[in-house]
mmCIF file of C-alpha atoms in Angstrom:
data_model
loop_
_atom_site.group_PDB
_atom_site.id
_atom_site.type_symbol
_atom_site.label_atom_id
_atom_site.label_comp_id
_atom_site.label_asym_id
_atom_site.label_seq_id
_atom_site.Cartn_x
_atom_site.Cartn_y
_atom_site.Cartn_z
ATOM 1 C CA UNK H 14 -55.920 23.643 4.624
ATOM 2 C CA UNK H 15 -54.681 20.104 4.009
ATOM 3 C CA UNK H 16 -51.997 21.335 1.642
ATOM 4 C CA UNK H 17 -50.924 23.974 4.157
ATOM 5 C CA UNK H 18 -50.654 21.376 6.918
ATOM 6 C CA UNK H 19 -48.630 19.033 4.677
ATOM 7 C CA UNK H 20 -46.270 21.858 3.761
ATOM 8 C CA UNK H 21 -45.904 22.774 7.426
ATOM 9 C CA UNK H 22 -45.089 19.156 8.304
ATOM 10 C CA UNK H 23 -42.381 19.072 5.610
ATOM 11 C CA UNK H 24 -40.856 22.249 6.971
ATOM 12 C CA UNK H 25 -40.940 20.893 10.528
ATOM 13 C CA UNK H 26 -39.202 17.713 9.343
ATOM 14 C CA UNK H 27 -36.502 19.756 7.567
ATOM 15 C CA UNK H 28 -36.084 21.863 10.692
ATOM 16 C CA UNK H 29 -35.567 18.783 12.870
ATOM 17 C CA UNK H 30 -33.185 16.944 10.478
ATOM 18 C CA UNK H 31 -31.452 20.053 9.074
ATOM 19 C CA UNK H 32 -31.828 18.372 5.662
ATOM 20 C CA UNK H 33 -34.009 19.454 2.790
ATOM 21 C CA UNK H 34 -33.716 15.998 1.216
ATOM 22 C CA UNK H 35 -35.194 13.400 3.563
ATOM 23 C CA UNK H 36 -36.595 11.008 0.970
ATOM 24 C CA UNK H 37 -35.874 10.463 -2.740
ATOM 25 C CA UNK H 38 -39.177 12.006 -3.781
ATOM 26 C CA UNK H 39 -38.087 15.376 -2.341
ATOM 27 C CA UNK H 40 -35.617 15.754 -5.239
ATOM 28 C CA UNK H 41 -34.985 12.655 -7.420
ATOM 29 C CA UNK H 42 -32.102 14.234 -9.336
ATOM 30 C CA UNK H 43 -30.467 15.579 -6.176
ATOM 31 C CA UNK H 44 -30.918 12.239 -4.396
ATOM 32 C CA UNK H 45 -29.159 10.416 -7.250
ATOM 33 C CA UNK H 46 -26.261 12.867 -7.052
ATOM 34 C CA UNK H 47 -26.019 12.466 -3.281
ATOM 35 C CA UNK H 48 -25.856 8.674 -3.692
ATOM 36 C CA UNK H 49 -23.099 9.064 -6.269
ATOM 37 C CA UNK H 50 -21.123 11.358 -3.955
ATOM 38 C CA UNK H 51 -21.449 8.950 -1.025
ATOM 39 C CA UNK H 52 -20.347 6.005 -3.157
ATOM 40 C CA UNK H 53 -17.362 8.017 -4.343
ATOM 41 C CA UNK H 54 -16.424 8.808 -0.740
ATOM 42 C CA UNK H 55 -16.579 5.136 0.261
ATOM 43 C CA UNK H 56 -14.276 4.268 -2.655
ATOM 44 C CA UNK H 57 -11.882 7.087 -1.776
ATOM 45 C CA UNK H 58 -11.762 5.987 1.851
ATOM 46 C CA UNK H 59 -10.742 2.485 0.739
ATOM 47 C CA UNK H 60 -8.143 3.861 -1.659
ATOM 48 C CA UNK H 61 -6.738 6.019 1.141
ATOM 49 C CA UNK H 62 -6.551 2.973 3.396
ATOM 50 C CA UNK H 63 -4.689 1.050 0.681
ATOM 51 C CA UNK H 64 -2.354 3.985 0.139
ATOM 52 C CA UNK H 65 -1.500 4.221 3.827
ATOM 53 C CA UNK H 66 -0.756 0.480 3.966
ATOM 54 C CA UNK H 67 1.552 0.812 0.958
ATOM 55 C CA UNK H 68 3.174 3.915 2.451
ATOM 56 C CA UNK H 69 3.873 2.128 5.742
ATOM 57 C CA UNK H 70 5.358 -0.852 3.874
ATOM 58 C CA UNK H 71 7.577 1.359 1.728
ATOM 59 C CA UNK H 72 8.707 3.490 4.671
ATOM 60 C CA UNK H 73 9.743 0.342 6.555
ATOM 61 C CA UNK H 74 11.544 -0.862 3.435
ATOM 62 C CA UNK H 75 13.376 2.451 3.204
ATOM 63 C CA UNK H 76 14.410 2.162 6.861
ATOM 64 C CA UNK H 77 15.716 -1.358 6.196
ATOM 65 C CA UNK H 78 17.686 -0.115 3.193
ATOM 66 C CA UNK H 79 19.176 2.630 5.346
ATOM 67 C CA UNK H 80 20.430 -0.068 7.717
ATOM 68 C CA UNK H 81 21.911 -1.990 4.774
ATOM 69 C CA UNK H 82 23.672 1.142 3.538
ATOM 70 C CA UNK H 83 25.160 1.584 7.025
ATOM 71 C CA UNK H 84 26.400 -2.028 6.883
ATOM 72 C CA UNK H 85 28.008 -1.488 3.484
ATOM 73 C CA UNK H 86 29.649 1.794 4.501
ATOM 74 C CA UNK H 87 31.043 0.274 7.691
ATOM 75 C CA UNK H 88 32.363 -2.722 5.758
ATOM 76 C CA UNK H 89 34.040 -0.371 3.307
ATOM 77 C CA UNK H 90 35.619 1.590 6.173
ATOM 78 C CA UNK H 91 37.032 -1.660 7.557
ATOM 79 C CA UNK H 92 38.343 -2.646 4.114
ATOM 80 C CA UNK H 93 40.051 0.740 3.688
ATOM 81 C CA UNK H 94 41.608 0.546 7.138
ATOM 82 C CA UNK H 95 42.964 -2.976 6.614
ATOM 83 C CA UNK H 96 43.978 -2.737 2.952
ATOM 84 C CA UNK H 97 47.591 -1.719 3.515
ATOM 85 C CA UNK H 98 50.375 -3.164 5.597
ATOM 86 C CA UNK H 99 51.049 0.222 7.181
ATOM 87 C CA UNK H 100 47.662 0.288 8.913
ATOM 88 C CA UNK H 101 47.025 -3.412 9.324
ATOM 89 C CA UNK H 102 48.363 -6.102 11.638
ATOM 90 C CA UNK H 103 47.321 -9.717 12.102
ATOM 91 C CA UNK H 104 45.783 -8.820 15.444
ATOM 92 C CA UNK H 105 43.768 -5.908 14.035
ATOM 93 C CA UNK H 106 42.573 -7.989 11.088
ATOM 94 C CA UNK H 107 41.449 -10.758 13.424
ATOM 95 C CA UNK H 108 39.603 -8.261 15.594
ATOM 96 C CA UNK H 109 37.714 -6.535 12.780
ATOM 97 C CA UNK H 110 36.897 -9.884 11.160
ATOM 98 C CA UNK H 111 34.572 -10.461 14.099
ATOM 99 C CA UNK H 112 32.927 -7.116 13.402
ATOM 100 C CA UNK H 113 32.438 -8.143 9.770
ATOM 101 C CA UNK H 114 30.742 -11.310 11.033
ATOM 102 C CA UNK H 115 28.382 -9.128 13.051
ATOM 103 C CA UNK H 116 27.754 -6.966 10.007
ATOM 104 C CA UNK H 117 26.884 -10.100 8.058
ATOM 105 C CA UNK H 118 24.388 -11.184 10.717
ATOM 106 C CA UNK H 119 22.963 -7.677 10.841
ATOM 107 C CA UNK H 120 22.461 -7.732 7.068
ATOM 108 C CA UNK H 121 20.702 -11.126 7.330
ATOM 109 C CA UNK H 122 18.395 -9.798 10.032
ATOM 110 C CA UNK H 123 17.587 -6.691 7.982
ATOM 111 C CA UNK H 124 16.921 -8.796 4.878
ATOM 112 C CA UNK H 125 14.437 -10.888 6.880
ATOM 113 C CA UNK H 126 12.636 -7.917 8.391
ATOM 114 C CA UNK H 127 8.876 -7.889 8.059
ATOM 115 C CA UNK H 128 5.837 -5.777 8.797
ATOM 116 C CA UNK H 129 2.835 -7.676 10.096
ATOM 117 C CA UNK H 130 2.886 -11.101 8.467
ATOM 118 C CA UNK H 131 4.699 -10.006 5.310
ATOM 119 C CA UNK H 132 8.446 -9.996 4.716
ATOM 120 C CA UNK H 133 9.730 -6.776 3.194
ATOM 121 C CA UNK H 134 12.010 -8.458 0.667
ATOM 122 C CA UNK H 135 10.371 -11.856 0.120
ATOM 123 C CA UNK H 136 8.231 -10.964 -2.887
ATOM 124 C CA UNK H 137 5.029 -13.016 -2.815
ATOM 125 C CA UNK H 138 6.492 -15.645 -0.489
ATOM 126 C CA UNK H 139 5.747 -15.220 3.199
ATOM 127 C CA UNK H 140 5.956 -18.780 4.504
ATOM 128 C CA UNK H 141 9.686 -18.620 5.351
ATOM 129 C CA UNK H 142 12.586 -16.193 5.732
ATOM 130 C CA UNK H 143 13.609 -14.836 2.328
ATOM 131 C CA UNK H 144 17.324 -15.097 3.191
ATOM 132 C CA UNK H 145 18.898 -18.052 4.975
ATOM 133 C CA UNK H 146 21.840 -17.962 7.375
ATOM 134 C CA UNK H 147 24.323 -18.301 4.479
ATOM 135 C CA UNK H 148 22.901 -15.322 2.591
ATOM 136 C CA UNK H 149 21.040 -17.324 -0.051
ATOM 137 C CA UNK H 150 17.817 -15.767 -1.320
ATOM 138 C CA UNK H 151 14.699 -17.962 -1.164
ATOM 139 C CA UNK H 152 12.049 -15.415 -2.081
ATOM 140 C CA UNK H 153 10.692 -14.734 -5.551
ATOM 141 C CA UNK H 154 10.425 -11.849 -8.007
ATOM 142 C CA UNK H 155 6.852 -10.991 -6.992
ATOM 143 C CA UNK H 156 5.978 -7.317 -6.780
ATOM 144 C CA UNK H 157 2.801 -6.631 -4.799
ATOM 145 C CA UNK H 158 0.681 -4.077 -6.649
ATOM 146 C CA UNK H 159 -1.962 -2.216 -4.674
ATOM 147 C CA UNK H 160 -4.681 0.101 -5.982
ATOM 148 C CA UNK H 161 -4.348 3.555 -4.423
ATOM 149 C CA UNK H 162 -6.787 5.285 -6.781
ATOM 150 C CA UNK H 163 -9.226 4.430 -9.533
ATOM 151 C CA UNK H 164 -7.105 2.415 -11.991
ATOM 152 C CA UNK H 165 -3.943 3.645 -10.228
ATOM 153 C CA UNK H 166 -1.635 0.870 -9.003
ATOM 154 C CA UNK H 167 1.731 1.067 -7.276
ATOM 155 C CA UNK H 168 4.254 -1.531 -6.150
ATOM 156 C CA UNK H 169 4.442 -1.647 -2.366
ATOM 157 C CA UNK H 170 7.573 -3.802 -2.165
ATOM 158 C CA UNK H 171 10.947 -4.413 -3.765
ATOM 159 C CA UNK H 172 11.954 -8.083 -4.255
ATOM 160 C CA UNK H 173 15.107 -8.944 -2.374
ATOM 161 C CA UNK H 174 17.137 -10.144 -5.347
ATOM 162 C CA UNK H 175 16.923 -6.595 -6.736
ATOM 163 C CA UNK H 176 18.280 -5.149 -3.494
ATOM 164 C CA UNK H 177 21.101 -7.544 -2.641
ATOM 165 C CA UNK H 178 22.605 -7.696 -6.158
ATOM 166 C CA UNK H 179 23.989 -4.938 -8.353
ATOM 167 C CA UNK H 180 22.993 -6.843 -11.511
ATOM 168 C CA UNK H 181 19.974 -8.975 -10.474
ATOM 169 C CA UNK H 182 19.477 -10.670 -13.852
ATOM 170 C CA UNK H 183 23.045 -11.997 -13.746
ATOM 171 C CA UNK H 184 22.921 -13.170 -10.145
ATOM 172 C CA UNK H 185 22.788 -16.650 -8.684
ATOM 173 C CA UNK H 186 19.643 -15.541 -6.850
ATOM 174 C CA UNK H 187 17.901 -14.977 -10.191
ATOM 175 C CA UNK H 188 18.926 -18.404 -11.449
ATOM 176 C CA UNK H 189 17.665 -20.003 -8.230
ATOM 177 C CA UNK H 190 14.321 -18.230 -8.608
ATOM 178 C CA UNK H 191 13.954 -19.459 -12.195
ATOM 179 C CA UNK H 192 14.896 -23.007 -11.171
ATOM 180 C CA UNK H 193 12.296 -23.025 -8.374
ATOM 181 C CA UNK H 194 9.705 -21.638 -10.767
ATOM 182 C CA UNK H 195 10.378 -24.440 -13.237
ATOM 183 C CA UNK H 196 10.162 -27.066 -10.496
ATOM 184 C CA UNK H 197 6.850 -25.633 -9.310
ATOM 185 C CA UNK H 198 5.500 -25.754 -12.865
ATOM 186 C CA UNK H 199 6.565 -29.385 -13.212
ATOM 187 C CA UNK H 200 4.936 -30.303 -9.912
ATOM 188 C CA UNK H 201 1.725 -28.499 -10.820
ATOM 189 C CA UNK H 202 1.537 -30.189 -14.214
ATOM 190 C CA UNK H 203 2.160 -33.594 -12.667
ATOM 191 C CA UNK H 204 -0.683 -33.003 -10.207
ATOM 192 C CA UNK H 205 -3.004 -32.018 -13.039
ATOM 193 C CA UNK H 206 -1.991 -35.099 -15.075
ATOM 194 C CA UNK H 207 -2.646 -37.381 -12.111
ATOM 195 C CA UNK H 208 -5.983 -35.699 -11.457
ATOM 196 C CA UNK H 209 -7.038 -36.174 -15.074
ATOM 197 C CA UNK H 210 -5.510 -39.690 -15.104
ATOM 198 C CA UNK H 211 -3.302 -38.865 -18.017
ATOM 199 C CA UNK H 212 0.157 -40.011 -18.834
ATOM 200 C CA UNK H 213 2.509 -37.249 -17.770
ATOM 201 C CA UNK H 214 3.801 -35.259 -20.722
ATOM 202 C CA UNK H 215 7.165 -33.543 -20.934
ATOM 203 C CA UNK H 216 7.070 -30.087 -19.429
ATOM 204 C CA UNK H 217 8.067 -27.247 -21.670
ATOM 205 C CA UNK H 218 10.799 -25.144 -20.187
ATOM 206 C CA UNK H 219 8.596 -22.121 -19.729
ATOM 207 C CA UNK H 220 10.666 -20.683 -16.922
ATOM 208 C CA UNK H 221 14.010 -20.910 -18.691
ATOM 209 C CA UNK H 222 12.928 -20.134 -22.249
ATOM 210 C CA UNK H 223 11.954 -16.638 -21.165
ATOM 211 C CA UNK H 224 15.177 -15.929 -19.292
ATOM 212 C CA UNK H 225 17.079 -12.909 -20.489
ATOM 213 C CA UNK H 226 20.509 -13.374 -21.926
ATOM 214 C CA UNK H 227 23.177 -12.336 -19.476
ATOM 215 C CA UNK H 228 24.862 -9.065 -20.242
ATOM 216 C CA UNK H 229 28.510 -8.363 -19.662
ATOM 217 C CA UNK H 230 27.793 -6.504 -16.421
ATOM 218 C CA UNK H 231 29.258 -8.503 -13.531
ATOM 219 C CA UNK H 232 27.077 -8.970 -10.501
ATOM 220 C CA UNK H 233 28.051 -8.106 -6.939
ATOM 221 C CA UNK H 234 26.158 -9.777 -4.096
ATOM 222 C CA UNK H 235 26.023 -8.089 -0.693
ATOM 223 C CA UNK H 236 26.395 -11.237 1.376
ATOM 224 C CA UNK H 237 29.123 -12.718 -0.801
ATOM 225 C CA UNK H 238 31.179 -9.525 -0.507
ATOM 226 C CA UNK H 239 30.902 -9.525 3.274
ATOM 227 C CA UNK H 240 32.087 -13.144 3.263
ATOM 228 C CA UNK H 241 34.956 -12.254 0.920
ATOM 229 C CA UNK H 242 36.026 -9.393 3.165
ATOM 230 C CA UNK H 243 36.012 -11.618 6.235
ATOM 231 C CA UNK H 244 38.030 -14.329 4.488
ATOM 232 C CA UNK H 245 40.518 -11.716 3.279
ATOM 233 C CA UNK H 246 40.915 -10.428 6.835
ATOM 234 C CA UNK H 247 41.393 -13.899 8.302
ATOM 235 C CA UNK H 248 43.945 -14.946 5.666
ATOM 236 C CA UNK H 249 45.730 -11.591 5.561
ATOM 237 C CA UNK H 250 45.111 -11.295 1.801
ATOM 238 C CA UNK H 251 45.328 -7.526 1.400
ATOM 239 C CA UNK H 252 44.827 -7.759 -2.365
ATOM 240 C CA UNK H 253 41.472 -9.444 -1.776
ATOM 241 C CA UNK H 254 40.598 -6.816 0.831
ATOM 242 C CA UNK H 255 41.390 -3.989 -1.609
ATOM 243 C CA UNK H 256 39.360 -5.762 -4.282
ATOM 244 C CA UNK H 257 36.212 -5.402 -2.208
ATOM 245 C CA UNK H 258 36.407 -1.597 -2.118
ATOM 246 C CA UNK H 259 35.043 -0.959 -5.604
ATOM 247 C CA UNK H 260 32.443 -3.652 -5.226
ATOM 248 C CA UNK H 261 31.217 -2.108 -1.961
ATOM 249 C CA UNK H 262 30.887 1.182 -3.870
ATOM 250 C CA UNK H 263 28.709 -0.606 -6.437
ATOM 251 C CA UNK H 264 26.571 -2.101 -3.676
ATOM 252 C CA UNK H 265 26.185 1.265 -1.988
ATOM 253 C CA UNK H 266 25.140 2.823 -5.290
ATOM 254 C CA UNK H 267 22.551 0.081 -5.770
ATOM 255 C CA UNK H 268 21.078 0.655 -2.315
ATOM 256 C CA UNK H 269 20.958 4.407 -2.880
ATOM 257 C CA UNK H 270 19.220 4.047 -6.258
ATOM 258 C CA UNK H 271 16.692 1.640 -4.731
ATOM 259 C CA UNK H 272 15.985 4.081 -1.917
ATOM 260 C CA UNK H 273 15.464 6.809 -4.523
ATOM 261 C CA UNK H 274 12.916 4.605 -6.284
ATOM 262 C CA UNK H 275 11.106 3.940 -3.005
ATOM 263 C CA UNK H 276 11.189 7.631 -2.141
ATOM 264 C CA UNK H 277 9.529 8.443 -5.461
ATOM 265 C CA UNK H 278 6.788 5.931 -4.733
ATOM 266 C CA UNK H 279 6.207 7.366 -1.260
ATOM 267 C CA UNK H 280 5.949 10.867 -2.723
ATOM 268 C CA UNK H 281 3.474 9.608 -5.306
ATOM 269 C CA UNK H 282 1.374 7.931 -2.623
ATOM 270 C CA UNK H 283 1.364 11.044 -0.454
ATOM 271 C CA UNK H 284 0.339 13.169 -3.411
ATOM 272 C CA UNK H 285 -2.453 10.747 -4.216
ATOM 273 C CA UNK H 286 -3.680 10.839 -0.593
ATOM 274 C CA UNK H 287 -3.716 14.646 -0.666
ATOM 275 C CA UNK H 288 -5.622 14.621 -3.941
ATOM 276 C CA UNK H 289 -8.266 12.272 -2.546
ATOM 277 C CA UNK H 290 -8.624 14.396 0.590
ATOM 278 C CA UNK H 291 -9.242 17.485 -1.538
ATOM 279 C CA UNK H 292 -11.700 15.493 -3.630
ATOM 280 C CA UNK H 293 -13.557 14.413 -0.482
ATOM 281 C CA UNK H 294 -13.773 18.043 0.654
ATOM 282 C CA UNK H 295 -15.182 19.070 -2.728
ATOM 283 C CA UNK H 296 -17.703 16.231 -2.589
ATOM 284 C CA UNK H 297 -18.712 17.248 0.938
ATOM 285 C CA UNK H 298 -19.322 20.812 -0.227
ATOM 286 C CA UNK H 299 -21.360 19.580 -3.181
ATOM 287 C CA UNK H 300 -23.363 17.244 -0.959
ATOM 288 C CA UNK H 301 -24.017 20.042 1.514
ATOM 289 C CA UNK H 302 -25.237 22.397 -1.203
ATOM 290 C CA UNK H 303 -27.700 19.761 -2.456
ATOM 291 C CA UNK H 304 -28.814 18.150 0.791
ATOM 292 C CA UNK H 305 -28.485 20.624 3.650
ATOM 293 C CA UNK H 306 -31.380 22.911 4.490
ATOM 294 C CA UNK H 307 -31.242 26.708 4.598
ATOM 295 C CA UNK H 308 -32.347 27.276 8.178
ATOM 296 C CA UNK H 309 -33.090 30.981 7.647
ATOM 297 C CA UNK H 310 -35.408 30.165 4.771
ATOM 298 C CA UNK H 311 -37.040 27.290 6.670
ATOM 299 C CA UNK H 312 -37.809 29.438 9.734
ATOM 300 C CA UNK H 313 -39.256 32.134 7.499
ATOM 301 C CA UNK H 314 -41.370 29.636 5.561
ATOM 302 C CA UNK H 315 -42.566 27.992 8.775
ATOM 303 C CA UNK H 316 -43.742 31.360 10.128
ATOM 304 C CA UNK H 317 -45.654 32.011 6.923
ATOM 305 C CA UNK H 318 -47.229 28.571 6.867
ATOM 306 C CA UNK H 319 -48.211 28.798 10.534
ATOM 307 C CA UNK H 320 -49.940 32.128 9.849
ATOM 308 C CA UNK H 321 -51.780 30.634 6.898
ATOM 309 C CA UNK H 322 -52.727 27.564 8.916
ATOM 310 C CA UNK H 323 -54.066 29.615 11.825
ATOM 311 C CA UNK H 324 -56.036 31.828 9.422
ATOM 312 C CA UNK H 325 -57.536 28.728 7.861
ATOM 313 C CA UNK H 326 -58.561 27.415 11.245
ATOM 314 C CA UNK H 327 -60.148 30.715 12.164
ATOM 315 C CA UNK H 328 -62.047 30.850 8.892
ATOM 316 C CA UNK H 329 -63.311 27.293 9.210
ATOM 317 C CA UNK H 330 -64.527 27.986 12.737
ATOM 318 C CA UNK H 331 -67.138 30.422 11.434
ATOM 319 C CA UNK H 332 -68.378 27.892 8.929
ATOM 320 C CA UNK H 333 -69.359 25.363 11.598
ATOM 321 C CA UNK H 334 -73.039 25.580 12.566
ATOM 322 C CA UNK H 335 -73.885 26.292 16.247
ATOM 323 C CA UNK H 336 -74.742 23.202 18.276
ATOM 324 C CA UNK H 337 -76.849 22.662 21.405
ATOM 325 C CA UNK H 338 -73.706 22.990 23.516
ATOM 326 C CA UNK H 339 -73.201 26.499 22.189
ATOM 327 C CA UNK H 340 -76.680 27.495 23.503
ATOM 328 C CA UNK H 341 -76.012 25.856 26.905
ATOM 329 C CA UNK H 342 -72.971 28.062 27.470
#
């Protein structure tokens, strides 16, 4: 009778919770698997959150690059229109030079665009605008890697010096980054020497020793070309104006290739998100098969146990000896 009542209580608990596993002792192996599935889901939820952050950052970067491509194409249109004497006059050149100035300011604003508290093109540096009003790059080469899956990392940004230059390793921006890196190393070593009360030792040129040798590929800088076009328009130097055409083509090709790289990353992130969603569905199905109760079976078992319990009560009633109260009835 006690066993029957305990079994009936278990069935009533399963009926109320709709779970056949309510404590680890119900099924130790199944409980361990359920814990593993839940842990996996928590990890996947965090990876999905990371992936969506990276996707938003890359999509904003792609939008910024689209604006830069519009700037380059419009600058090229101006250069084509003012590159010959037949279609150019001093008045027209003066007028479009103002538009080039606006394009320059638009490019600066796009280069300094940010999402939240992070600049899109500043690398690791977020304490100041990556590009100043003269078009000089003050960011670094940092690429922010974010984990979007177990041991799966992806870069969520593109450093600005790779966007604004056709040959980044040969650019003045690259040299400025290396110079700042060396200065930071010197300052850090001096602080450590002072802290340890040592005589400062010469700093090895770690930043410059590792610099790649410059190739023969000439670099084209976006901001410098816009300046060159404006100067050519103001001075009426049509040869200089024509000289910018090919370089604007190179810049446009660089922006397009960078957008293609970002597009590939976005596609990879989206595919990873879809994979994790399918994995979560599979885990939910597995968890349900282990943990959820079969209500049809529970109702049937409860009916059986109730019948057994009532039969036990009826049988035990006849075993109880009559008392004085039974005779007084």
